[in-house]
Short mmCIF file of C-alpha atoms in Angstrom, two decimals:
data_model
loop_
_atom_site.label_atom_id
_atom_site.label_comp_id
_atom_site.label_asym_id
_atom_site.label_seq_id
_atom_site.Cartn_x
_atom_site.Cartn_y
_atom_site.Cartn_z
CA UNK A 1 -7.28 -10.85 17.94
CA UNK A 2 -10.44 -12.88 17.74
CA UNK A 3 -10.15 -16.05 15.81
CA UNK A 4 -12.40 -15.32 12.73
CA UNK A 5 -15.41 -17.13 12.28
CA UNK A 6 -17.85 -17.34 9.39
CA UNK A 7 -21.38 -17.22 11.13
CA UNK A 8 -23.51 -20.05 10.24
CA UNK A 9 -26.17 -17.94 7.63
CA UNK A 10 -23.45 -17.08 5.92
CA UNK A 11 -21.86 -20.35 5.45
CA UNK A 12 -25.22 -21.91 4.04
CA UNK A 13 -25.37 -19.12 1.48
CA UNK A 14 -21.53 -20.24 0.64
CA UNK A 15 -22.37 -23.96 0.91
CA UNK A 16 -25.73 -23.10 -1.58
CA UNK A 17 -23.62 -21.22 -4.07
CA UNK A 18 -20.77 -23.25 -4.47
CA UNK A 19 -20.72 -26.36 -2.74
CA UNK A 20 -17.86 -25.73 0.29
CA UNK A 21 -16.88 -23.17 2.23
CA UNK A 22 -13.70 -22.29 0.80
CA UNK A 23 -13.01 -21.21 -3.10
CA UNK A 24 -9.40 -21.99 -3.05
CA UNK A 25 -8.41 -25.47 -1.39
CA UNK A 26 -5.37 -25.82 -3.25
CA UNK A 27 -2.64 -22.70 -3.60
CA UNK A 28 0.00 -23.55 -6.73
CA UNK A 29 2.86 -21.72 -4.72
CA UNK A 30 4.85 -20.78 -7.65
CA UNK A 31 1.72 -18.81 -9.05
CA UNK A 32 0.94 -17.33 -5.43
CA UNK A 33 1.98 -13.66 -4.41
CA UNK A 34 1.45 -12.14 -0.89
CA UNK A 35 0.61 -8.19 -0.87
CA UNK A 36 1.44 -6.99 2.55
CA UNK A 37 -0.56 -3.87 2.62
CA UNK A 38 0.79 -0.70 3.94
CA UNK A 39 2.34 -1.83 7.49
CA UNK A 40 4.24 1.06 7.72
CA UNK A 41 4.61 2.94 10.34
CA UNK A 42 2.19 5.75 9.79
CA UNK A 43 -0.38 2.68 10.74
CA UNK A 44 1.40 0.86 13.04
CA UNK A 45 3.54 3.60 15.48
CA UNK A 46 2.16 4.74 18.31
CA UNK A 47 1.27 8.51 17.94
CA UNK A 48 0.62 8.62 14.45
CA UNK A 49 -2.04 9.98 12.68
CA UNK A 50 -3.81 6.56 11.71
CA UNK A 51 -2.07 4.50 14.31
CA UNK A 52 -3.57 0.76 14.36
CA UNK A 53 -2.38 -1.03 17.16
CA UNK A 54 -3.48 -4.55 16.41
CA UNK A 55 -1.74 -4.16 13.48
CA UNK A 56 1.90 -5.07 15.33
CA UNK A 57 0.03 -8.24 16.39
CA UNK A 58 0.16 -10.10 13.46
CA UNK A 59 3.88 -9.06 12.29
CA UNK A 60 4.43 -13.06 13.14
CA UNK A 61 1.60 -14.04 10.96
CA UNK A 62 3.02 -11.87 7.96
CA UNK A 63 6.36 -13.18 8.39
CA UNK A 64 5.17 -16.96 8.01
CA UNK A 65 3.11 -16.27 5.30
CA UNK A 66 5.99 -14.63 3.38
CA UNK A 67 8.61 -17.47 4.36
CA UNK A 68 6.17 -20.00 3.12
CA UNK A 69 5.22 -18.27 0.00
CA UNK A 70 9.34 -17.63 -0.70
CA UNK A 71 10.04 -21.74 -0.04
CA UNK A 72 7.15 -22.39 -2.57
CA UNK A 73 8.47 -20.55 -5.01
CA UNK A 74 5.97 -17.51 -5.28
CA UNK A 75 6.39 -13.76 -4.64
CA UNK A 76 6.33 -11.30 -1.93
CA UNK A 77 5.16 -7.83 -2.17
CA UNK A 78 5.76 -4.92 0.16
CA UNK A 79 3.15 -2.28 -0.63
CA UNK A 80 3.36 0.90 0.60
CA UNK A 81 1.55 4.28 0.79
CA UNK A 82 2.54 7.71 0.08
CA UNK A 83 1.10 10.55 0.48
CA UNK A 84 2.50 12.37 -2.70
CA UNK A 85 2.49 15.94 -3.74
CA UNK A 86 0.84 14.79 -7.10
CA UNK A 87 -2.39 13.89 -4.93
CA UNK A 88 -2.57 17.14 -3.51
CA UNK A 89 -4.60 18.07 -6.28
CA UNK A 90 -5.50 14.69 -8.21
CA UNK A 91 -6.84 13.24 -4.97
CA UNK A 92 -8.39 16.63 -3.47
CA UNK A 93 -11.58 15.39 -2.57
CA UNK A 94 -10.04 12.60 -0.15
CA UNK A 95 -7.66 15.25 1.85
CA UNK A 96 -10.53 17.51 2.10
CA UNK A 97 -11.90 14.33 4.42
CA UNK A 98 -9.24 15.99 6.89
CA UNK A 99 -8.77 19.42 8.72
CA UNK A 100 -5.89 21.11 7.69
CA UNK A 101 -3.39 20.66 10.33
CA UNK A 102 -4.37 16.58 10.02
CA UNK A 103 -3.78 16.71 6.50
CA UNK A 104 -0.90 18.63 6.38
CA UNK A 105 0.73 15.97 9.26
CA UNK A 106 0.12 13.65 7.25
CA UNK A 107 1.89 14.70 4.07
CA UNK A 108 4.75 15.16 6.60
CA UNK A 109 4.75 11.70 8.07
CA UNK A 110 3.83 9.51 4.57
CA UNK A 111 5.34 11.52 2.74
CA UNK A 112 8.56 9.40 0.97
CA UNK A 113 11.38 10.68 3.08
CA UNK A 114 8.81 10.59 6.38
CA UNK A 115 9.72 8.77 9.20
CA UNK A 116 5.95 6.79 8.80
CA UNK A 117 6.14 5.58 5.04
CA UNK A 118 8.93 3.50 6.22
CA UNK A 119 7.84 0.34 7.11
CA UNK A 120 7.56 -1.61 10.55
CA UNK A 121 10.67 -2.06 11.90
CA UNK A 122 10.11 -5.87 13.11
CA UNK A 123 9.42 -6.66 9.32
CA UNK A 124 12.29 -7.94 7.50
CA UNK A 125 12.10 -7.82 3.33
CA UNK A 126 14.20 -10.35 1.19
CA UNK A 127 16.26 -9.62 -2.07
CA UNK A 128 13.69 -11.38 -3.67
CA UNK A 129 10.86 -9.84 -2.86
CA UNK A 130 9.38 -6.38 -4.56
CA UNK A 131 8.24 -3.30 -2.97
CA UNK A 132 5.55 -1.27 -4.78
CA UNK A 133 4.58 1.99 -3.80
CA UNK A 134 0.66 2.99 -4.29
CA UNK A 135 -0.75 5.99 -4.07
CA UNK A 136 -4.45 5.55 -3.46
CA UNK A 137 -6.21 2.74 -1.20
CA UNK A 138 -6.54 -0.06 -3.66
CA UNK A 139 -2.86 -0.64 -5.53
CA UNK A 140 -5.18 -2.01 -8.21
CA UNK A 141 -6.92 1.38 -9.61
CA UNK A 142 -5.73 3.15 -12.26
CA UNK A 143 -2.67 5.31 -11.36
CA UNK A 144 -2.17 4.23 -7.96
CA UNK A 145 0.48 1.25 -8.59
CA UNK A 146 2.24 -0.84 -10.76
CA UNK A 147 1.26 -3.60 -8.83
CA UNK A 148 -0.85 -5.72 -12.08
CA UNK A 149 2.16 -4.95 -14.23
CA UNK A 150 4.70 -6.76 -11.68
CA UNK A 151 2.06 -9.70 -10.74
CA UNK A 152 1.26 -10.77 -14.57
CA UNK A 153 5.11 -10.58 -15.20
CA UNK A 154 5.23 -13.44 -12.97
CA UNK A 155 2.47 -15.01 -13.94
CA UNK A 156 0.75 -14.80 -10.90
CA UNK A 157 -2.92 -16.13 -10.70
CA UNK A 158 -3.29 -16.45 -6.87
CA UNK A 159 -3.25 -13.44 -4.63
CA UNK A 160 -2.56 -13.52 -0.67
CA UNK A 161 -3.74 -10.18 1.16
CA UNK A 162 -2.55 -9.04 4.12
CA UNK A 163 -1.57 -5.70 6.28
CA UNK A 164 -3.40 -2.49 7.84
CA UNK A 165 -6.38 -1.70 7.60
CA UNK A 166 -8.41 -5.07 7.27
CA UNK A 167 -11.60 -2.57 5.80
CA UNK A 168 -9.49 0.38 3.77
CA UNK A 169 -6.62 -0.45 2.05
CA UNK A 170 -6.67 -4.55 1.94
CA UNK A 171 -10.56 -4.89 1.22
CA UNK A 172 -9.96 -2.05 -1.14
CA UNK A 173 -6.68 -3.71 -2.83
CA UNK A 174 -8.18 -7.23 -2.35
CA UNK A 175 -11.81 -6.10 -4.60
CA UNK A 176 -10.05 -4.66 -7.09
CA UNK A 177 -7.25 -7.78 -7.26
CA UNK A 178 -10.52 -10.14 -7.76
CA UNK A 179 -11.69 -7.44 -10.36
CA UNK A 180 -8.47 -7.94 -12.13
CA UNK A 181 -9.34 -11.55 -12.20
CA UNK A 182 -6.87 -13.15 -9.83
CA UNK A 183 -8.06 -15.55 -7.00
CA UNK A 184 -7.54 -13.85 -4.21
CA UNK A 185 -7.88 -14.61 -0.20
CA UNK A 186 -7.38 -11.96 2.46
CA UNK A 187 -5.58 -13.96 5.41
CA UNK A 188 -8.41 -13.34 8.38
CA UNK A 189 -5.45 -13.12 11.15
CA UNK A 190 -2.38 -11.31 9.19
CA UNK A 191 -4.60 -8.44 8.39
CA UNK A 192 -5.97 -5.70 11.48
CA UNK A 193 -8.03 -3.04 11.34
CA UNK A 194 -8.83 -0.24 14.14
CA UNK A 195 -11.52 -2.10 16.16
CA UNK A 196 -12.22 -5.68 16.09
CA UNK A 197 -16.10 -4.79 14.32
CA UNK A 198 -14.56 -3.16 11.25
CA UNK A 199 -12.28 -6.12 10.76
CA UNK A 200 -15.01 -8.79 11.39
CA UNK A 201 -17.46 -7.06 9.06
CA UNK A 202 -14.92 -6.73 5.79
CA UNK A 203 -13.53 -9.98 6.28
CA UNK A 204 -17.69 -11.56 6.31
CA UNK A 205 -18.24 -9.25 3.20
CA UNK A 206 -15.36 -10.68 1.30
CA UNK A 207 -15.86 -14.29 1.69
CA UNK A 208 -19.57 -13.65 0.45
CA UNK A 209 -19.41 -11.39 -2.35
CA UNK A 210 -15.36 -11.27 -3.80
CA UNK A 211 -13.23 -14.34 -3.04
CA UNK A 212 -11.90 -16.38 0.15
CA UNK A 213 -11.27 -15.81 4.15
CA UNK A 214 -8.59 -18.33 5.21
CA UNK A 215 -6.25 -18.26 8.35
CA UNK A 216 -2.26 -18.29 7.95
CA UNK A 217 -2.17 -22.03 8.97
CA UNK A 218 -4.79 -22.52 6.68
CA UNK A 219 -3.15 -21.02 3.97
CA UNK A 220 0.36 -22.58 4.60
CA UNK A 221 -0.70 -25.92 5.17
CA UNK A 222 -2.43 -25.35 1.25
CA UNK A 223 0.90 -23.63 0.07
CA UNK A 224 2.80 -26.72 1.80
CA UNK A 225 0.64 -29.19 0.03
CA UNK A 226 1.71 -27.91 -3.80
CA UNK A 227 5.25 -26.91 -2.48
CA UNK A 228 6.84 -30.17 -3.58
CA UNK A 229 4.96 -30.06 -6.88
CA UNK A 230 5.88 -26.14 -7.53
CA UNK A 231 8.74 -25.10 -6.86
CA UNK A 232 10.41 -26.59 -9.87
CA UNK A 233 8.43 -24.72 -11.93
CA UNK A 234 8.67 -21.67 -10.92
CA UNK A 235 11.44 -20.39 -13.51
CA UNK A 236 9.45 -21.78 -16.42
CA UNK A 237 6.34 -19.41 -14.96
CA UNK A 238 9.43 -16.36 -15.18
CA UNK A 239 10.10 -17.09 -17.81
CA UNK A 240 6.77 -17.27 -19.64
CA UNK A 241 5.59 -13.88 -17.91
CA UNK A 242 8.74 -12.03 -19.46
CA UNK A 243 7.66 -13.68 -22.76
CA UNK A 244 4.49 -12.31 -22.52
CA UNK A 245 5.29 -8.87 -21.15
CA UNK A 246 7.64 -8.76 -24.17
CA UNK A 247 4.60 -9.08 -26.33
#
């Protein structure tokens, strides 16, 4: 994968709207969550339907991000698709985007108990972290998740997006997260798409129009920063989310 770069008309149109390139230069880890977005391996396993291979490239990237965010005191989420019986009819109009036969393979494969919804096999979930299921490509629309329901219980404001695919399901989760109204950054190399164009072009449309494009050194040497000054805190920020759930 192509280190990302924001081309130079776009960064004067940054610069001319808000003074710097990047929205977030600090990340409060205790307030930070990471959404790893569907790597599952209906999207990453050769010979399935929607097989990304450049997603198993940046399995190292995800796993750093989610260490980091852990030692800082924030929250890792595992989000994953299914392909549920309810959205045979509720979601119609997307299977009808498939033939038959693909549609019906892939309410085989994503389905809950199909070998693709389970997730990549080099990826390696802590006791700690959550695992939401969504059933639509943002987690954020109504019905899909539960995903704003777990993040304001831990009063989360910052959001880190990564996973498969860069232009679907993270730019879909990722708008709708910044519609929610947290700050959120999709990590340019711990999130892959199909071809390198389709990832390139969300990634440019994000950091213009709906939050911040940072790299996973980028975004860990800003968790590291705060780490010190966070991780304290981050029971007190439990705490007060259950309060206010309880409400």
């Amino acid at each position: 994968m192509a280190k990302f770069e924001v081309p130079e008309e776009i960064q004067a149109r940054l610069m001319a709207r808000r003074g710097r390139l990047h929205a977030y230069d600090v990340i409060d880890g205790a307030s930070c969550a990471l959404l790893v977005v569907d790597m599952q391996n209906f999207f990453m396993k050769d010979g399935e339907l929607m097989c990304a291979p450049a997603a198993r490239d940046i399995v190292p990237n995800v796993s750093r991000l989610a260490n980091a965010v852990r030692a800082a005191g924030g929250l890792v989420v595992w989000i994953v698709m299914e392909a549920s019986e309810e959205s045979r009819e509720s979601w119609n109009n997307f299977h009808e985007l498939f033939h038959p036969a693909a549609a019906e393979r892939r309410f085989a494969s994503l389905g809950r108990h199909g070998d693709g919804f389970r997730l990549w096999h080099e990826l390696k979930p802590h006791a700690s972290d959550r695992t939401v299921v969504k059933r639509r490509y943002s987690a954020f629309i109504q019905g899909s998740s539960d995903i704003e329901e777990v993040l304001r219980g831990r009063c989360i404001d910052t959001v880190l997006v990564a996973g498969v695919a860069t232009n679907v399901c993270c730019d879909s989760t990722a708008r709708d997260c910044m519609m929610r109204g947290f700050k959120t950054i999709m990590v340019s190399d711990a999130n892959a798409s199909f071809t390198e164009a389709e990832h390139v072009a969300a990634l440019r449309t994000f950091i213009t129009y709906f939050g911040d494009v940072q790299s996973a050194d980028e975004v860990i040497a800003r968790i590291d920063a705060r780490a010190g000054e966070t991780t304290g805190d981050s029971e007190a920020r439990v705490d007060r989310g259950a309060a206010r759930v309880a409400r």
